[in-house]
Coordinates of C-alpha atoms and ligand atoms in Angstrom, one line a residue:
X1 CA -73.7 -15.5 45.8
X2 CA -70.0 -15.8 43.4
X3 CA -69.1 -19.6 43.8
X4 CA -65.5 -20.6 43.3
X5 CA -66.1 -21.8 39.7
X6 CA -67.9 -18.6 38.7
X7 CA -65.2 -16.2 40.4
X8 CA -62.8 -18.1 38.3
X9 CA -64.6 -17.7 35.1
X10 CA -64.9 -14.0 35.8
X11 CA -61.2 -13.8 36.4
X12 CA -60.7 -15.5 33.4
X13 CA -62.7 -13.2 31.3
X14 CA -61.2 -10.1 33.0
X15 CA -57.6 -11.0 31.8
X16 CA -58.8 -12.4 28.6
X17 CA -60.5 -8.4 28.0
X18 CA -57.6 -6.9 29.2
X19 CA -54.9 -9.1 26.9
X20 CA -57.5 -8.6 24.0
X21 CA -57.4 -5.1 24.2
X22 CA -53.9 -5.4 23.9
X23 CA -54.4 -7.5 20.2
X24 CA -52.2 -10.5 20.6
X25 CA -54.4 -12.5 23.2
X26 CA -54.9 -16.0 21.9
X27 CA -57.4 -17.3 24.5
X28 CA -54.5 -20.5 25.1
X29 CA -53.1 -20.2 28.1
X30 CA -50.7 -22.3 30.3
X31 CA -51.8 -22.5 34.1
X32 CA -48.3 -23.6 36.1
X33 CA -49.1 -26.0 39.1
X34 CA -47.4 -28.5 40.7
X35 CA -50.6 -30.4 41.5
X36 CA -52.1 -30.4 38.1
X37 CA -50.7 -27.7 35.3
X38 CA -53.7 -27.0 32.7
X39 CA -53.2 -26.0 28.8
X40 CA -56.4 -23.8 29.3
X41 CA -58.2 -23.0 25.8
X42 CA -60.5 -20.4 26.6
X43 CA -60.8 -21.2 29.9
X44 CA -61.4 -24.8 29.5
X45 CA -58.6 -27.9 30.0
X46 CA -57.4 -29.7 27.6
X47 CA -54.8 -32.6 27.3
X48 CA -52.8 -33.1 24.1
X49 CA -53.2 -36.6 23.0
X50 CA -50.9 -36.0 20.1
X51 CA -48.7 -37.5 17.3
X52 CA -45.9 -35.7 15.3
X53 CA -45.1 -36.0 11.9
X54 CA -42.2 -37.2 10.5
X55 CA -39.9 -34.1 9.0
X56 CA -41.1 -34.0 5.3
X57 CA -44.6 -35.1 5.7
X58 CA -46.1 -31.8 5.7
X59 CA -44.2 -30.0 2.9
X60 CA -46.5 -31.1 0.7
X61 CA -50.2 -30.8 1.2
X62 CA -51.4 -33.6 -0.7
X63 CA -48.6 -35.9 0.9
X64 CA -50.0 -34.7 4.2
X65 CA -53.6 -34.9 3.6
X66 CA -53.6 -38.8 2.9
X67 CA -52.9 -39.2 7.0
X68 CA -55.7 -37.2 8.5
X69 CA -58.0 -40.2 8.4
X70 CA -56.0 -42.7 9.6
X71 CA -54.3 -40.4 12.6
X72 CA -58.3 -39.3 13.7
X73 CA -58.9 -43.0 13.8
X74 CA -56.1 -43.3 15.9
X75 CA -57.9 -41.5 18.3
X76 CA -55.3 -38.3 18.2
X77 CA -56.7 -35.0 19.1
X78 CA -53.8 -32.8 18.2
X79 CA -50.9 -33.1 15.4
X80 CA -47.3 -31.6 15.9
X81 CA -46.7 -30.4 12.4
X82 CA -43.4 -28.7 10.7
X83 CA -43.6 -25.1 9.7
X84 CA -40.2 -25.1 7.3
X85 CA -38.7 -21.6 7.3
X86 CA -37.0 -21.8 3.6
X87 CA -40.9 -23.0 2.1
X88 CA -42.3 -20.0 4.5
X89 CA -40.1 -17.4 3.1
X90 CA -38.1 -18.7 0.1
X91 CA -37.3 -14.9 -0.9
X92 CA -36.6 -12.3 1.8
X93 CA -39.9 -10.7 3.4
X94 CA -42.1 -12.9 0.4
X95 CA -44.0 -15.1 2.6
X96 CA -45.9 -18.2 1.9
X97 CA -48.5 -19.9 3.8
X98 CA -50.3 -22.0 1.8
X99 CA -49.0 -25.0 3.9
X100 CA -49.8 -23.5 6.9
X101 CA -53.3 -22.9 6.0
X102 CA -53.5 -26.1 4.8
X103 CA -52.9 -28.0 7.3
X104 CA -54.8 -26.0 9.8
X105 CA -57.9 -26.6 7.2
X106 CA -57.1 -30.3 7.5
X107 CA -56.9 -30.2 11.4
X108 CA -60.5 -28.5 11.6
X109 CA -62.1 -30.9 9.1
X110 CA -60.9 -33.6 11.2
X111 CA -61.6 -32.0 14.6
X112 CA -58.1 -31.9 15.7
X113 CA -55.8 -29.3 17.1
X114 CA -52.4 -28.2 15.8
X115 CA -49.3 -27.6 17.7
X116 CA -46.7 -26.2 15.3
X117 CA -42.8 -26.7 15.2
X118 CA -40.6 -23.2 14.1
X119 CA -38.3 -25.1 12.0
X120 CA -36.1 -21.9 12.4
X121 CA -32.6 -21.0 12.5
X122 CA -32.1 -24.3 13.8
X123 CA -33.1 -28.0 13.3
X124 CA -31.5 -30.8 15.4
X125 CA -28.5 -28.8 15.8
X126 CA -28.3 -27.9 11.8
X127 CA -29.5 -24.8 10.1
X128 CA -30.8 -26.9 7.1
X129 CA -34.0 -25.7 7.1
X130 CA -33.1 -21.9 7.1
X131 CA -34.1 -20.3 3.6
X132 CA -31.3 -20.3 1.0
X133 CA -31.0 -16.8 0.6
X134 CA -29.6 -17.2 3.9
X135 CA -27.7 -20.3 3.8
X136 CA -25.9 -18.4 0.6
X137 CA -24.6 -15.2 2.1
X138 CA -22.5 -16.5 5.4
X139 CA -21.3 -12.7 5.7
X140 CA -24.5 -11.4 6.2
X141 CA -25.9 -14.4 8.2
X142 CA -22.5 -16.2 10.0
X143 CA -21.8 -19.6 10.7
X144 CA -20.4 -21.9 13.1
X145 CA -16.4 -23.1 12.4
X146 CA -15.1 -26.7 13.5
X147 CA -12.0 -26.9 15.3
X148 CA -10.2 -27.4 12.1
X149 CA -11.6 -24.1 11.4
X150 CA -14.2 -25.5 8.4
X151 CA -17.6 -23.6 8.2
X152 CA -20.7 -25.9 9.2
X153 CA -24.3 -25.6 8.1
X154 CA -25.1 -24.1 12.0
X155 CA -25.8 -20.5 12.2
X156 CA -23.8 -18.4 14.7
X157 CA -26.0 -17.7 17.8
X158 CA -24.1 -14.2 17.5
X159 CA -25.4 -13.7 14.1
X160 CA -27.3 -10.6 15.1
X161 CA -28.9 -10.4 11.2
X162 CA -30.1 -13.6 11.8
X163 CA -31.6 -12.9 14.9
X164 CA -33.1 -10.3 13.3
X165 CA -34.5 -12.5 10.4
X166 CA -35.6 -15.2 12.4
X167 CA -37.7 -12.9 14.7
X168 CA -39.3 -11.3 11.5
X169 CA -40.5 -14.6 10.4
X170 CA -41.5 -15.9 13.4
X171 CA -43.7 -12.9 14.4
X172 CA -45.2 -12.6 10.6
X173 CA -46.0 -16.6 11.2
X174 CA -47.6 -15.3 14.5
X175 CA -49.6 -12.7 13.4
X176 CA -50.8 -14.9 10.6
X177 CA -51.8 -17.1 12.5
X178 CA -53.8 -15.0 14.9
X179 CA -55.6 -13.5 12.0
X180 CA -56.6 -16.5 10.3
X181 CA -56.9 -18.8 13.7
X182 CA -57.9 -16.6 16.5
X183 CA -61.3 -17.3 16.7
X184 CA -61.3 -21.2 16.1
X185 CA -58.1 -22.1 18.2
X186 CA -57.2 -24.5 16.2
X187 CA -53.4 -24.0 16.6
X188 CA -53.1 -24.3 20.3
X189 CA -49.1 -24.2 21.0
X190 CA -45.9 -23.3 19.3
X191 CA -42.8 -25.5 19.8
X192 CA -39.9 -22.7 18.9
X193 CA -36.5 -23.9 16.9
X194 CA -35.9 -28.0 17.0
X195 CA -33.5 -30.0 19.3
X196 CA -30.8 -26.6 19.2
X197 CA -27.6 -28.4 20.5
X198 CA -24.1 -27.3 19.4
X199 CA -21.8 -29.5 17.6
X200 CA -19.0 -30.8 17.1
X201 CA -17.6 -28.3 20.1
X202 CA -19.8 -27.5 23.6
X203 CA -19.3 -23.8 22.3
X204 CA -18.6 -21.9 19.1
X205 CA -14.8 -20.4 18.7
X206 CA -15.1 -17.8 16.5
X207 CA -13.4 -14.4 17.1
X208 CA -16.8 -12.8 18.2
X209 CA -17.6 -16.0 20.4
X210 CA -14.0 -16.3 22.0
X211 CA -14.7 -12.1 23.0
X212 CA -18.0 -12.5 24.5
X213 CA -16.5 -15.9 26.1
X214 CA -13.7 -13.4 27.8
X215 CA -16.6 -11.0 29.2
X216 CA -18.0 -11.1 32.6
X217 CA -20.6 -13.1 33.0
X218 CA -23.7 -10.8 32.5
X219 CA -25.3 -9.5 35.8
X220 CA -28.3 -11.1 34.2
X221 CA -27.6 -14.6 34.7
X222 CA -25.8 -13.8 38.3
X223 CA -29.1 -12.1 39.7
X224 CA -30.9 -15.5 38.9
X225 CA -28.2 -17.1 40.7
X226 CA -27.8 -15.5 43.5
X227 CA -32.3 -15.4 43.7
X228 CA -32.1 -18.7 43.1
X229 CA -29.4 -20.3 44.8
X230 CA -30.8 -22.8 47.2
X231 CA -32.9 -24.4 44.7
X232 CA -30.5 -24.3 41.1
X233 CA -30.6 -28.0 39.8
X234 CA -27.7 -29.4 41.9
X235 CA -25.4 -31.0 39.1
X236 CA -25.1 -27.0 37.8
X237 CA -25.0 -25.3 41.4
X238 CA -21.8 -27.9 41.9
X239 CA -19.8 -26.3 39.2
X240 CA -20.5 -22.6 40.7
X241 CA -19.8 -23.8 44.1
X242 CA -16.5 -25.3 43.0
X243 CA -15.7 -21.8 42.0
X244 CA -16.8 -20.2 45.4
X245 CA -20.0 -18.9 44.0
X246 CA -18.3 -16.0 42.6
X247 CA -20.3 -13.0 41.5
X248 CA -18.4 -10.6 39.2
X249 CA -16.1 -12.7 36.8
X250 CA -15.6 -14.4 33.4
X251 CA -17.5 -17.3 32.4
X252 CA -14.2 -19.7 33.1
X253 CA -13.8 -18.2 36.9
X254 CA -17.6 -18.4 37.6
X255 CA -17.9 -22.1 36.6
X256 CA -14.3 -23.2 35.8
X257 CA -12.2 -24.4 33.5
X258 CA -13.3 -26.7 30.5
X259 CA -16.3 -28.3 28.1
X260 CA -18.9 -28.0 31.0
X261 CA -18.5 -24.2 31.3
X262 CA -18.0 -23.7 27.4
X263 CA -21.7 -25.7 27.6
X264 CA -23.2 -23.2 29.9
X265 CA -22.0 -20.3 27.9
X266 CA -23.1 -21.6 24.8
X267 CA -26.2 -22.0 26.2
X268 CA -26.5 -18.6 27.7
X269 CA -26.8 -17.4 24.0
X270 CA -29.0 -19.8 22.6
X271 CA -31.4 -19.5 25.3
X272 CA -31.4 -15.6 24.7
X273 CA -31.7 -16.2 21.0
X274 CA -34.8 -18.2 21.8
X275 CA -36.1 -15.8 24.4
X276 CA -36.0 -13.3 21.7
X277 CA -37.5 -15.4 18.9
X278 CA -40.5 -16.2 21.0
X279 CA -41.1 -12.7 22.5
X280 CA -41.4 -11.7 18.9
X281 CA -44.0 -14.2 18.2
X282 CA -45.7 -13.8 21.3
X283 CA -45.6 -9.8 21.0
X284 CA -48.4 -10.9 18.2
X285 CA -50.0 -13.9 19.1
X286 CA -49.7 -15.2 22.7
X287 CA -49.7 -18.9 22.4
X288 CA -48.1 -21.1 24.9
X289 CA -44.4 -22.1 23.5
X290 CA -41.8 -24.3 24.5
X291 CA -38.7 -25.7 23.4
X292 CA -37.6 -29.5 22.8
X293 CA -34.1 -31.2 23.2
X294 CA -32.0 -33.7 21.9
X295 CA -31.2 -36.3 25.0
X296 CA -27.7 -37.0 25.8
X297 CA -26.0 -40.4 25.4
X298 CA -24.9 -41.8 29.4
X299 CA -21.2 -41.1 29.4
X300 CA -20.8 -38.5 26.9
X301 CA -19.0 -35.0 27.6
X302 CA -20.4 -31.8 25.9
X303 CA -19.0 -31.5 22.2
X304 CA -19.9 -35.0 22.1
X305 CA -23.7 -34.5 22.3
X306 CA -25.9 -31.6 20.8
X307 CA -24.8 -29.3 23.6
X308 CA -26.3 -26.3 25.4
X309 CA -29.8 -27.2 24.5
X310 CA -32.6 -27.1 27.2
X311 CA -30.6 -30.4 28.9
X312 CA -31.9 -30.6 32.8
X313 CA -28.5 -29.7 33.6
X314 CA -28.9 -26.3 32.2
X315 CA -32.6 -25.8 33.2
X316 CA -31.3 -22.8 35.4
X317 CA -29.7 -21.3 32.5
X318 CA -32.5 -21.3 29.8
X319 CA -34.9 -20.4 32.5
X320 CA -32.8 -17.6 33.5
X321 CA -32.3 -16.3 30.1
X322 CA -35.4 -17.2 28.4
X323 CA -38.7 -16.3 30.6
X324 CA -40.9 -16.4 27.7
X325 CA -40.8 -19.7 27.0
X326 CA -43.5 -21.6 29.1
X327 CA -41.9 -25.2 29.2
X328 CA -38.2 -26.7 28.5
X329 CA -39.1 -30.5 26.6
X330 CA -36.9 -33.7 26.2
X331 CA -37.3 -35.9 23.0
X332 CA -37.2 -39.7 23.8
X333 CA -35.1 -41.8 22.1
X334 CA -34.2 -43.6 25.0
X335 CA -35.8 -46.3 27.0
X336 CA -35.0 -44.3 30.1
X337 CA -38.1 -42.6 30.8
X338 CA -38.7 -42.1 34.5
X339 CA -35.0 -41.0 34.4
X340 CA -35.6 -38.2 32.4
X341 CA -39.1 -37.3 33.0
X342 CA -37.9 -36.8 36.9
X343 CA -35.6 -34.3 35.5
X344 CA -37.6 -32.6 33.5
X345 CA -40.2 -32.0 36.4
X346 CA -37.6 -29.7 38.5
X347 CA -37.9 -26.1 39.1
X348 CA -41.3 -26.2 38.2
X349 CA -41.1 -27.0 34.5
X350 CA -44.5 -28.5 33.2
X351 CA -43.6 -31.7 31.3
X352 CA -45.0 -32.2 27.9
X353 CA -43.4 -34.7 25.8
X354 CA -43.2 -33.8 21.9
X355 CA -41.6 -36.5 20.9
X356 CA -40.8 -40.3 21.6
X357 CA -40.1 -43.1 19.3
X358 CA -42.9 -44.8 18.3
X359 CA -42.6 -48.1 19.2
X360 CA -44.6 -50.8 21.3
X361 CA -43.9 -48.8 24.6
X362 CA -45.9 -45.8 24.0
X363 CA -49.1 -47.0 24.4
X364 CA -48.1 -47.6 28.3
X365 CA -45.9 -44.8 28.3
X366 CA -48.9 -42.1 27.5
X367 CA -50.7 -43.8 30.9
X368 CA -47.4 -43.1 32.9
X369 CA -46.3 -40.2 31.7
X370 CA -49.6 -38.6 31.7
X371 CA -51.2 -40.0 35.0
X372 CA -47.9 -39.8 37.2
X373 CA -46.1 -36.5 35.8
X374 CA -49.5 -35.1 35.0
X375 CA -48.2 -33.8 31.9
X376 CA -49.8 -31.4 29.5
X377 CA -49.8 -34.3 26.8
X378 CA -47.9 -37.2 24.7
X379 CA -46.8 -37.7 21.5
X380 CA -44.9 -40.1 19.5
X381 CA -42.7 -39.3 16.6
X382 CA -43.6 -40.2 13.1
X383 CA -46.9 -40.7 14.1
X384 CA -47.9 -41.4 10.6
X385 CA -45.6 -43.8 9.6
X386 CA -46.9 -47.5 9.1
X387 CA -46.6 -49.1 12.5
X388 CA -47.6 -52.3 14.5
X389 CA -48.5 -50.0 17.5
X390 CA -50.7 -47.7 15.8
X391 CA -53.6 -49.9 17.0
X392 CA -52.8 -50.4 20.7
X393 CA -51.6 -46.3 20.9
X394 CA -55.5 -46.1 19.7
X395 CA -56.6 -48.1 22.4
X396 CA -54.9 -46.2 25.2
X397 CA -55.9 -42.9 23.7
X398 CA -59.1 -43.5 23.7
X399 CA -59.1 -44.6 27.3
X400 CA -57.2 -41.2 28.1
X401 CA -59.2 -39.7 25.9
X402 CA -62.8 -40.9 28.4
X403 CA -61.2 -40.3 31.2
X404 CA -59.9 -36.7 29.9
X405 CA -63.0 -35.1 31.9
X406 CA -61.7 -36.4 35.3
X407 CA -57.6 -36.1 34.7
X408 CA -57.9 -32.3 33.5
X409 CA -60.2 -31.2 35.9
X410 CA -59.0 -32.7 39.3
X411 CA -61.8 -34.8 39.9
X412 CA -59.8 -36.9 41.7
X413 CA -58.3 -37.2 45.4
X414 CA -54.8 -38.9 43.7
X415 CA -54.0 -39.6 40.4
X416 CA -51.0 -41.8 39.4
X417 CA -49.7 -44.4 36.2
X418 CA -47.3 -46.5 35.9
X419 CA -45.2 -48.7 33.3
X420 CA -44.4 -52.8 33.7
X421 CA -42.0 -54.9 31.9
X422 CA -39.7 -57.9 32.2
X423 CA -37.1 -56.0 34.3
X424 CA -39.7 -53.7 36.4
X425 CA -42.6 -56.5 37.4
X426 CA -44.0 -54.7 39.8
X427 CA -44.6 -51.2 41.8
X428 CA -46.8 -50.4 44.6
X429 CA -48.5 -47.0 45.0
X430 CA -50.4 -45.6 47.6
X431 CA -53.7 -43.9 47.7
X432 CA -55.5 -42.6 50.8
X433 CA -55.5 -45.4 53.2
X434 CA -54.8 -48.1 50.5
X435 CA -51.4 -49.3 49.3
X436 CA -51.6 -50.5 45.5
X437 CA -49.3 -53.6 44.7
X438 CA -49.5 -53.6 40.9
X439 CA -48.0 -56.2 39.0
X440 CA -47.6 -57.1 35.0
X441 CA -49.8 -59.6 34.0
X442 CA -47.3 -62.2 33.2
X443 CA -46.5 -62.7 36.5
X444 CA -49.5 -64.8 37.5
X445 CA -48.8 -68.2 37.8
X446 CA -51.1 -69.6 34.7
X447 CA -49.4 -67.2 32.5
X448 CA -46.7 -68.6 30.4
X449 CA -43.6 -66.8 31.3
X450 CA -41.5 -67.6 28.9
X451 CA -43.0 -66.4 26.2
X452 CA -41.8 -62.8 25.7
X453 CA -44.9 -61.7 23.8
X454 CA -46.5 -61.6 26.7
X455 CA -43.9 -59.4 28.8
X456 CA -44.5 -56.6 26.5
X457 CA -44.3 -52.8 28.0
X458 CA -47.6 -52.7 30.0
X459 CA -49.2 -50.0 31.9
X460 CA -52.1 -48.1 33.4
X461 CA -53.5 -45.0 35.0
X462 CA -55.2 -45.0 38.5
X463 CA -57.5 -42.2 39.8
X464 CA -59.0 -42.3 43.1
X465 CA -62.1 -40.8 43.0
X466 CA -63.4 -41.2 46.6
X467 CA -62.0 -42.8 49.4
X468 CA -63.1 -46.3 48.6
X469 CA -63.4 -46.0 45.1
X470 CA -61.3 -45.7 41.9
X471 CA -60.8 -45.5 38.5
X472 CA -58.4 -48.0 36.7
X473 CA -57.3 -47.8 33.2
X474 CA -54.9 -49.5 31.3
X475 CA -53.7 -53.2 29.8
X476 CA -51.7 -55.7 31.0
X477 CA -51.7 -55.5 35.1
X478 CA -53.0 -56.9 38.2
X479 CA -54.0 -54.4 40.9
X480 CA -54.4 -56.1 44.5
X481 CA -55.6 -53.4 47.1
X482 CA -54.2 -53.5 50.8
X483 CA -55.4 -51.5 53.8
X484 CA -52.0 -49.3 55.3
X485 CA -54.2 -50.1 58.7
X486 CA -52.8 -53.9 59.2
X487 CA -56.0 -54.3 61.7
X488 CA -58.2 -53.5 58.3
X489 CA -58.8 -56.4 55.7
X490 CA -59.6 -54.9 52.1
X491 CA -61.8 -56.5 49.7
X492 CA -63.5 -55.5 46.2
X493 CA -66.9 -54.5 46.3
X494 CA -67.5 -54.1 43.1
X495 CA -65.4 -54.0 39.8
X496 CA -67.4 -52.8 37.1
X497 CA -66.2 -52.4 33.1
X498 CA -67.2 -48.9 32.5
X499 CA -67.2 -46.4 29.3
X500 CA -67.6 -42.7 29.1
X501 CA -69.2 -41.7 25.9
X502 CA -69.7 -37.7 26.3
X503 CA -68.8 -37.8 30.0
X504 CA -72.0 -40.2 30.6
X505 CA -71.0 -43.2 32.2
X506 CA -71.9 -46.5 30.5
X507 CA -71.6 -49.8 32.6
X508 CA -70.2 -52.8 31.3
X509 CA -69.5 -56.4 32.5
X510 CA -69.5 -57.1 36.3
X511 CA -65.8 -58.4 36.4
X512 CA -66.1 -60.8 39.3
X513 CA -65.1 -64.7 39.4
X514 CA -62.5 -65.2 37.2
X515 CA -62.0 -61.9 35.7
X516 CA -61.0 -60.9 39.6
X517 CA -59.6 -64.0 40.4
X518 CA -62.7 -64.8 42.6
X519 CA -62.1 -61.4 44.4
X520 CA -58.6 -61.4 45.1
X521 CA -57.3 -58.7 42.5
X522 CA -58.8 -57.2 39.2
X523 CA -57.0 -57.6 36.5
X524 CA -56.0 -56.3 33.0
X525 CA -55.0 -58.6 30.4
X526 CA -52.1 -58.1 28.2
X527 CA -53.7 -56.3 24.8
X528 CA -56.8 -56.0 26.7
X529 CA -57.8 -52.3 27.2
X530 CA -60.4 -50.9 29.2
X531 CA -61.6 -48.9 32.6
X532 CA -63.2 -50.7 35.7
X533 CA -64.5 -48.7 38.2
X534 CA -63.6 -50.5 41.7
X535 CA -65.2 -50.1 45.5
X536 CA -63.5 -51.3 48.2
X537 CA -64.9 -52.3 51.8
X538 CA -62.7 -53.3 55.2
X539 CA -63.2 -55.9 57.5
X540 CA -61.9 -56.3 60.9
X541 CA -58.7 -58.7 60.5
X542 CA -59.3 -60.2 64.0
X543 CA -62.0 -61.7 65.6
Ligands
LIG1 C1 -35.3 -35.9 16.4 C2 -36.0 -34.6 16.0 O1 -36.3 -33.4 16.6 C3 -36.9 -34.5 14.8 O2 -37.3 -33.9 13.8 C4 -36.2 -36.3 14.2 O3 -35.3 -35.2 13.2 C5 -35.8 -37.5 15.0 N1 -35.1 -36.9 15.8 C6 -35.5 -38.4 14.0 O4 -35.6 -39.8 14.6

């Protein structure tokens, strides 16, 4: 009899062999699903517990090599590593892959995976990582100009030779990775470019750019708008609606006069360019690929922030122009995690957080982002830097690593994550017949609320593994379980500390008495990271 599991494996093998026959199949795939997106490596789901290197760290082999053991000790399973175009193609068509090869060798030696970041035409808006032979030839590789007419160190998106050079370099990189890594699959994803974003205006104003701007909106975008009219993100749809849903007019007439339209126009061409680079790379080796965005500060207008990148209000434009990309990803240097993650999980976009400021909040946020948004992974920025948070992140990642088998195989009925702090002291989750009231550990009457240290950002992840059974993990919170049916009173049957070693459950302490407040709730002190398996029972509320 063919079971569901063997059918899936057979289907995977079939797809794999067709693609393998075409020569570019990586065996790494993103399986999109609202319930649980999966990154599959040889058909096995993988959760990225990552970190991104500071910009210059991978530019010198010796410099990078000093960090591998430290990163391994922090329980990272994946490192996000820049590939610098200027060092990879110092002379036109002369490629040097020594940095790429040594990063792969370091990762293999430490049993880690790599996500490479292609610092190509743009890095944080600028073109600083493009090779000098390009930067010094503005005739062949045109730049943008500011409003005063001064040229910027930013390549114009309308430079066809620039696009060809980027495509060629990226495709050559992907070919090299296929030839040297397809068997071992150390490299599992690629970021194409880095934080694309137009400055200091929302669009380019060269003669070429103006000509394009005065043309009609390309039919490709119009077709997408028509097809997805009812599911466009509302802030983007509103601009089109205000103009009467035009289908055959200029950018200005279709979306209105102003910087918002300038940004949409520029986003279309940035996304098309990036799609071309992505396709050229995937043709050689089809790893999952994504782009990342610098998030704007509140209240800023297009042109005042790096504009036209893969931002939430432009998701439709990017998805229409760049179908080859698998994900649009946010970089976090602000505290508004929930706000932006909610925006980035619209339009079936799978969440992956490639950068987050490496501060004391990240260990809890890793649990929140993976538990609540079913993200493919998480990665604080400048992960190798001296940081007081490193040991807490190591503990958080250790727990996520232990729970990975349950998370990625969907061995749960419900899964969620949360963060708590002084402003957000408690939250509730509904799982099956239970309401879970979750509070920061510092809310307990015996906690000294006055001390700021007890209010550090805490959080956790909860998996309901059976109707009356939960795996609760994290640090710095208490959970009270209540039955949604008020005729029933819910009590803790048992709360056991558990750890998982190679997938096998090992029991720790029975957490009764003071540890579960004599049966009232389960608790994790601030800084005490752990997993508890909790079983519940219900009794009649009334006689
Ligand atoms: C976001 C960028 O993507 C990174 O490369 C780096 O420049 C950080 N900002 C700086 O904090």
